[in-house]
PDB file of C-alpha atoms in Angstrom:
ATOM      1  CA  VAL A 934       0.000   0.000   0.000  1.00  0.00           C
ATOM      2  CA  PHE A 935       2.836   2.393   0.878  1.00  0.00           C
ATOM      3  CA  LEU A 936       4.330   2.225  -2.614  1.00  0.00           C
ATOM      4  CA  ILE A 937       1.138   3.143  -4.489  1.00  0.00           C
ATOM      5  CA  PRO A 938       0.648   6.940  -4.616  1.00  0.00           C
ATOM      6  CA  GLY A 939      -2.429   8.115  -2.706  1.00  0.00           C
ATOM      7  CA  TRP A 940      -3.328   4.745  -1.232  1.00  0.00           C
ATOM      8  CA  ASN A 941      -1.903   5.439   2.243  1.00  0.00           C
ATOM      9  CA  ALA A 942      -4.231   8.386   2.727  1.00  0.00           C
ATOM     10  CA  ALA A 943      -7.166   6.613   1.098  1.00  0.00           C
ATOM     11  CA  LEU A 944      -6.859   3.468   3.228  1.00  0.00           C
ATOM     12  CA  GLN A 945      -5.664   4.840   6.586  1.00  0.00           C
ATOM     13  CA  LEU A 946      -7.979   4.464   9.558  1.00  0.00           C
ATOM     14  CA  ASP A 947      -9.708   7.814   9.336  1.00  0.00           C
ATOM     15  CA  ARG A 948     -12.247   8.744  11.988  1.00  0.00           C
ATOM     16  CA  GLY A 949     -14.292  10.806   9.518  1.00  0.00           C
ATOM     17  CA  GLY A 950     -14.273   8.068   6.906  1.00  0.00           C
ATOM     18  CA  VAL A 951     -15.537   5.467   9.377  1.00  0.00           C
ATOM     19  CA  ALA A 952     -18.263   7.874  10.521  1.00  0.00           C
ATOM     20  CA  ALA A 953     -19.272   8.254   6.854  1.00  0.00           C
ATOM     21  CA  GLY A 954     -19.685   4.483   6.536  1.00  0.00           C
ATOM     22  CA  GLU A 955     -16.260   3.478   5.200  1.00  0.00           C
ATOM     23  CA  TRP A 956     -16.017   0.521   7.622  1.00  0.00           C
ATOM     24  CA  TRP A 957     -13.202  -1.183   5.711  1.00  0.00           C
ATOM     25  CA  LEU A 958     -10.859   1.522   7.035  1.00  0.00           C
ATOM     26  CA  LEU A 959     -11.025  -0.260  10.407  1.00  0.00           C
ATOM     27  CA  LEU A 960      -8.897  -3.009   8.845  1.00  0.00           C
ATOM     28  CA  THR A 961      -7.009  -1.313   6.021  1.00  0.00           C
ATOM     29  CA  GLY A 962      -5.440   1.254   8.366  1.00  0.00           C
ATOM     30  CA  HIS A 963      -3.114  -1.480   9.625  1.00  0.00           C
ATOM     31  CA  PHE A 964      -1.559  -1.751   6.157  1.00  0.00           C
ATOM     32  CA  THR A 965      -0.756   1.949   5.722  1.00  0.00           C
ATOM     33  CA  HIS A 966       2.372   3.713   7.002  1.00  0.00           C
ATOM     34  CA  TRP A 967       3.698   7.228   7.484  1.00  0.00           C
ATOM     35  CA  ASN A 968       7.160   6.855   5.947  1.00  0.00           C
ATOM     36  CA  PRO A 969       9.679   4.232   4.768  1.00  0.00           C
ATOM     37  CA  ASP A 970      11.247   3.943   8.243  1.00  0.00           C
ATOM     38  CA  HIS A 971       7.835   3.239   9.800  1.00  0.00           C
ATOM     39  CA  LEU A 972       7.081   0.634   7.128  1.00  0.00           C
ATOM     40  CA  THR A 973      10.504  -1.050   7.456  1.00  0.00           C
ATOM     41  CA  TRP A 974      10.326  -1.427  11.247  1.00  0.00           C
ATOM     42  CA  ASP A 975       6.722  -2.640  11.190  1.00  0.00           C
ATOM     43  CA  LEU A 976       7.250  -5.161   8.383  1.00  0.00           C
ATOM     44  CA  SER A 977      10.491  -6.469   9.869  1.00  0.00           C
ATOM     45  CA  ALA A 978       8.898  -7.083  13.256  1.00  0.00           C
ATOM     46  CA  PHE A 979       5.815  -8.570  11.630  1.00  0.00           C
ATOM     47  CA  ALA A 980       7.832 -10.994   9.478  1.00  0.00           C
ATOM     48  CA  ILE A 981       9.875 -12.287  12.414  1.00  0.00           C
ATOM     49  CA  LEU A 982       6.985 -12.528  14.890  1.00  0.00           C
ATOM     50  CA  ALA A 983       4.507 -13.933  12.361  1.00  0.00           C
ATOM     51  CA  THR A 984       6.936 -16.653  11.312  1.00  0.00           C
ATOM     52  CA  PHE A 985       7.511 -17.720  14.921  1.00  0.00           C
ATOM     53  CA  CYS A 986       3.858 -17.540  16.002  1.00  0.00           C
ATOM     54  CA  GLU A 987       2.394 -19.210  12.935  1.00  0.00           C
ATOM     55  CA  SER A 988       4.877 -22.081  13.208  1.00  0.00           C
ATOM     56  CA  ARG A 989       3.800 -22.710  16.804  1.00  0.00           C
ATOM     57  CA  SER A 990       0.028 -22.625  16.175  1.00  0.00           C
ATOM     58  CA  SER A 991      -1.607 -21.514  12.963  1.00  0.00           C
ATOM     59  CA  TYR A 992      -4.954 -21.362  14.768  1.00  0.00           C
ATOM     60  CA  ARG A 993      -3.730 -19.068  17.573  1.00  0.00           C
ATOM     61  CA  PHE A 994      -1.904 -16.957  14.996  1.00  0.00           C
ATOM     62  CA  ARG A 995      -5.144 -16.358  13.068  1.00  0.00           C
ATOM     63  CA  VAL A 996      -7.132 -15.717  16.269  1.00  0.00           C
ATOM     64  CA  CYS A 997      -4.479 -13.232  17.386  1.00  0.00           C
ATOM     65  CA  LEU A 998      -4.487 -11.243  14.140  1.00  0.00           C
ATOM     66  CA  GLY A 999      -8.280 -11.209  13.767  1.00  0.00           C
ATOM     67  CA  LEU A1000      -8.975 -10.264  17.366  1.00  0.00           C
ATOM     68  CA  SER A1001      -6.264  -7.620  17.532  1.00  0.00           C
ATOM     69  CA  ALA A1002      -7.067  -6.002  14.162  1.00  0.00           C
ATOM     70  CA  VAL A1003     -10.642  -5.300  15.243  1.00  0.00           C
ATOM     71  CA  THR A1004      -9.839  -4.466  18.887  1.00  0.00           C
ATOM     72  CA  ILE A1005      -7.078  -2.003  17.999  1.00  0.00           C
ATOM     73  CA  ALA A1006      -9.252  -0.178  15.442  1.00  0.00           C
ATOM     74  CA  LEU A1007     -12.209   0.097  17.823  1.00  0.00           C
ATOM     75  CA  GLY A1008      -9.871   1.073  20.659  1.00  0.00           C
ATOM     76  CA  PHE A1009      -8.434   3.839  18.497  1.00  0.00           C
ATOM     77  CA  LEU A1010     -11.906   5.226  17.832  1.00  0.00           C
ATOM     78  CA  LEU A1011     -12.928   5.047  21.497  1.00  0.00           C
ATOM     79  CA  LEU A1012      -9.691   5.947  23.295  1.00  0.00           C
ATOM     80  CA  GLU A1013      -7.711   8.214  20.974  1.00  0.00           C
ATOM     81  CA  THR A1014     -10.361  10.860  20.342  1.00  0.00           C
ATOM     82  CA  GLU A1015      -7.751  13.602  19.799  1.00  0.00           C
ATOM     83  CA  LEU A1016      -6.287  11.772  16.787  1.00  0.00           C
ATOM     84  CA  ALA A1017      -8.025  11.807  13.409  1.00  0.00           C
ATOM     85  CA  THR A1018      -6.042   9.031  11.714  1.00  0.00           C
ATOM     86  CA  TYR A1019      -4.152   5.822  12.454  1.00  0.00           C
ATOM     87  CA  ARG A1020      -1.602   3.965  10.339  1.00  0.00           C
ATOM     88  CA  GLY A1021       0.640   0.997  10.907  1.00  0.00           C
ATOM     89  CA  LEU A1022       1.225  -2.616  11.814  1.00  0.00           C
ATOM     90  CA  SER A1023       2.766  -1.896  15.211  1.00  0.00           C
ATOM     91  CA  GLY A1024      -0.421  -2.772  17.089  1.00  0.00           C
ATOM     92  CA  LEU A1025      -0.546  -6.118  15.274  1.00  0.00           C
ATOM     93  CA  ASP A1026       3.187  -6.531  15.909  1.00  0.00           C
ATOM     94  CA  SER A1027       2.485  -5.999  19.605  1.00  0.00           C
ATOM     95  CA  ALA A1028      -0.256  -8.629  19.462  1.00  0.00           C
ATOM     96  CA  LEU A1029       2.113 -11.130  17.886  1.00  0.00           C
ATOM     97  CA  PHE A1030       4.733 -10.246  20.484  1.00  0.00           C
ATOM     98  CA  GLY A1031       2.218 -11.028  23.256  1.00  0.00           C
ATOM     99  CA  LEU A1032       1.385 -14.338  21.596  1.00  0.00           C
ATOM    100  CA  ALA A1033       5.095 -15.138  21.223  1.00  0.00           C
ATOM    101  CA  MET A1034       5.662 -14.461  24.937  1.00  0.00           C
ATOM    102  CA  VAL A1035       2.904 -16.931  25.861  1.00  0.00           C
ATOM    103  CA  GLU A1036       4.418 -19.504  23.497  1.00  0.00           C
ATOM    104  CA  LEU A1037       7.854 -18.977  25.072  1.00  0.00           C
ATOM    105  CA  CYS A1038       6.366 -19.480  28.538  1.00  0.00           C
ATOM    106  CA  ARG A1039       5.298 -22.949  27.417  1.00  0.00           C
ATOM    107  CA  ARG A1040       8.920 -23.878  26.790  1.00  0.00           C
ATOM    108  CA  PRO A1041      10.809 -25.206  29.773  1.00  0.00           C
ATOM    109  CA  GLY A1042      14.028 -23.601  30.887  1.00  0.00           C
ATOM    110  CA  ALA A1043      15.282 -20.467  29.169  1.00  0.00           C
ATOM    111  CA  GLY A1044      12.017 -19.846  27.290  1.00  0.00           C
ATOM    112  CA  ARG A1045      10.315 -18.538  30.414  1.00  0.00           C
ATOM    113  CA  GLY A1046      13.259 -16.295  31.246  1.00  0.00           C
ATOM    114  CA  VAL A1047      13.238 -14.838  27.747  1.00  0.00           C
ATOM    115  CA  ALA A1048       9.487 -14.235  28.070  1.00  0.00           C
ATOM    116  CA  ILE A1049       9.940 -12.386  31.376  1.00  0.00           C
ATOM    117  CA  VAL A1050      12.640 -10.173  29.879  1.00  0.00           C
ATOM    118  CA  GLY A1051      10.455  -9.610  26.804  1.00  0.00           C
ATOM    119  CA  LEU A1052       7.480  -8.642  28.935  1.00  0.00           C
ATOM    120  CA  ALA A1053       9.581  -6.205  30.961  1.00  0.00           C
ATOM    121  CA  GLY A1054      10.981  -4.693  27.773  1.00  0.00           C
ATOM    122  CA  PHE A1055       7.535  -4.298  26.241  1.00  0.00           C
ATOM    123  CA  LEU A1056       6.153  -2.631  29.368  1.00  0.00           C
ATOM    124  CA  GLY A1057       9.185  -0.322  29.507  1.00  0.00           C
ATOM    125  CA  LYS A1058       8.778   0.616  25.841  1.00  0.00           C
ATOM    126  CA  THR A1059       5.081   1.321  26.312  1.00  0.00           C
ATOM    127  CA  LEU A1060       5.737   3.406  29.436  1.00  0.00           C
ATOM    128  CA  PHE A1061       8.324   5.421  27.482  1.00  0.00           C
ATOM    129  CA  GLU A1062       5.804   6.038  24.682  1.00  0.00           C
ATOM    130  CA  VAL A1063       3.129   7.173  27.138  1.00  0.00           C
ATOM    131  CA  THR A1064       5.368   9.475  29.160  1.00  0.00           C
ATOM    132  CA  CYS A1065       7.534  10.903  26.350  1.00  0.00           C
ATOM    133  CA  GLY A1066       5.056  10.930  23.457  1.00  0.00           C
ATOM    134  CA  ALA A1067       7.675   9.398  21.166  1.00  0.00           C
ATOM    135  CA  THR A1068       8.324   5.976  19.694  1.00  0.00           C
ATOM    136  CA  VAL A1069      11.312   3.822  20.561  1.00  0.00           C
ATOM    137  CA  PHE A1070      12.167   2.254  17.196  1.00  0.00           C
ATOM    138  CA  VAL A1071      10.842   4.728  14.623  1.00  0.00           C
ATOM    139  CA  ALA A1072      11.693   8.434  14.491  1.00  0.00           C
ATOM    140  CA  SER A1073       8.057   9.505  14.826  1.00  0.00           C
ATOM    141  CA  GLY A1074       8.852  13.194  15.238  1.00  0.00           C
ATOM    142  CA  LYS A1075      10.677  13.279  11.892  1.00  0.00           C
ATOM    143  CA  GLY A1076       7.887  11.246  10.332  1.00  0.00           C
ATOM    144  CA  GLY A1077       5.237  13.694  11.463  1.00  0.00           C
ATOM    145  CA  PHE A1078       3.170  11.244  13.480  1.00  0.00           C
ATOM    146  CA  LEU A1079       2.508  10.393  17.102  1.00  0.00           C
ATOM    147  CA  PRO A1080       2.809   6.983  18.729  1.00  0.00           C
ATOM    148  CA  VAL A1081      -0.435   5.309  19.737  1.00  0.00           C
ATOM    149  CA  PRO A1082       0.533   3.353  22.874  1.00  0.00           C
ATOM    150  CA  SER A1083      -3.061   2.246  23.408  1.00  0.00           C
ATOM    151  CA  ALA A1084      -2.854   0.336  20.096  1.00  0.00           C
ATOM    152  CA  HIS A1085       0.304  -1.397  21.287  1.00  0.00           C
ATOM    153  CA  LEU A1086      -1.163  -2.258  24.676  1.00  0.00           C
ATOM    154  CA  LEU A1087      -4.493  -3.463  23.250  1.00  0.00           C
ATOM    155  CA  GLY A1088      -2.644  -5.529  20.668  1.00  0.00           C
ATOM    156  CA  PHE A1089      -0.404  -7.055  23.323  1.00  0.00           C
ATOM    157  CA  LEU A1090      -3.419  -7.994  25.467  1.00  0.00           C
ATOM    158  CA  CYS A1091      -5.094  -9.598  22.436  1.00  0.00           C
ATOM    159  CA  GLY A1092      -1.932 -11.600  21.827  1.00  0.00           C
ATOM    160  CA  LEU A1093      -1.942 -12.822  25.424  1.00  0.00           C
ATOM    161  CA  ALA A1094      -5.621 -13.779  25.102  1.00  0.00           C
ATOM    162  CA  ALA A1095      -5.004 -15.631  21.837  1.00  0.00           C
ATOM    163  CA  GLY A1096      -2.080 -17.417  23.454  1.00  0.00           C
ATOM    164  CA  VAL A1097      -4.209 -18.933  26.182  1.00  0.00           C
ATOM    165  CA  CYS A1098      -7.138 -19.933  23.952  1.00  0.00           C
ATOM    166  CA  PRO A1099      -7.496 -23.644  23.200  1.00  0.00           C
ATOM    167  CA  ARG A1100      -5.098 -24.800  20.498  1.00  0.00           C
ATOM    168  CA  GLY A1101      -7.765 -25.577  17.878  1.00  0.00           C
ATOM    169  CA  ALA A1102      -7.025 -27.033  14.490  1.00  0.00           C
ATOM    170  CA  ARG A1103      -3.564 -26.533  13.004  1.00  0.00           C
TER     171      ARG A1103
END
């Protein structure tokens, strides 16, 4: 979407567009980005986390993405009333990170330790975003956008929820 002129703006999660009945923006906003740096970080994290999570449980992976995509979009509309638009995969990345942490907790030994460190890092990153109004990995100020920590936190919680759901079909 980022590479096609005009599509980022047309498909971003836009509060006015949703109010006018453009409901698809609730999902397409996750596939739009503010700049190449934003896109690169989001896609890199998504590729790594999606590969790990899908290989562990295709069912939980799908539950995680479906649940988080809807929850993050609705959360944006309800919680981020001062923002008109939302773009990016970082909320879905956060969901996959939450799912990955649950999967690591299932592994004996070092897996649990890695999950604890990952959880602490995620909470620290989110606290930084809330208190400083800046992102950790992407230069949001240069990109002309604000972080949306609620999207990251809601995504992470969806990932945790998907991680504890019954395994289902592979």
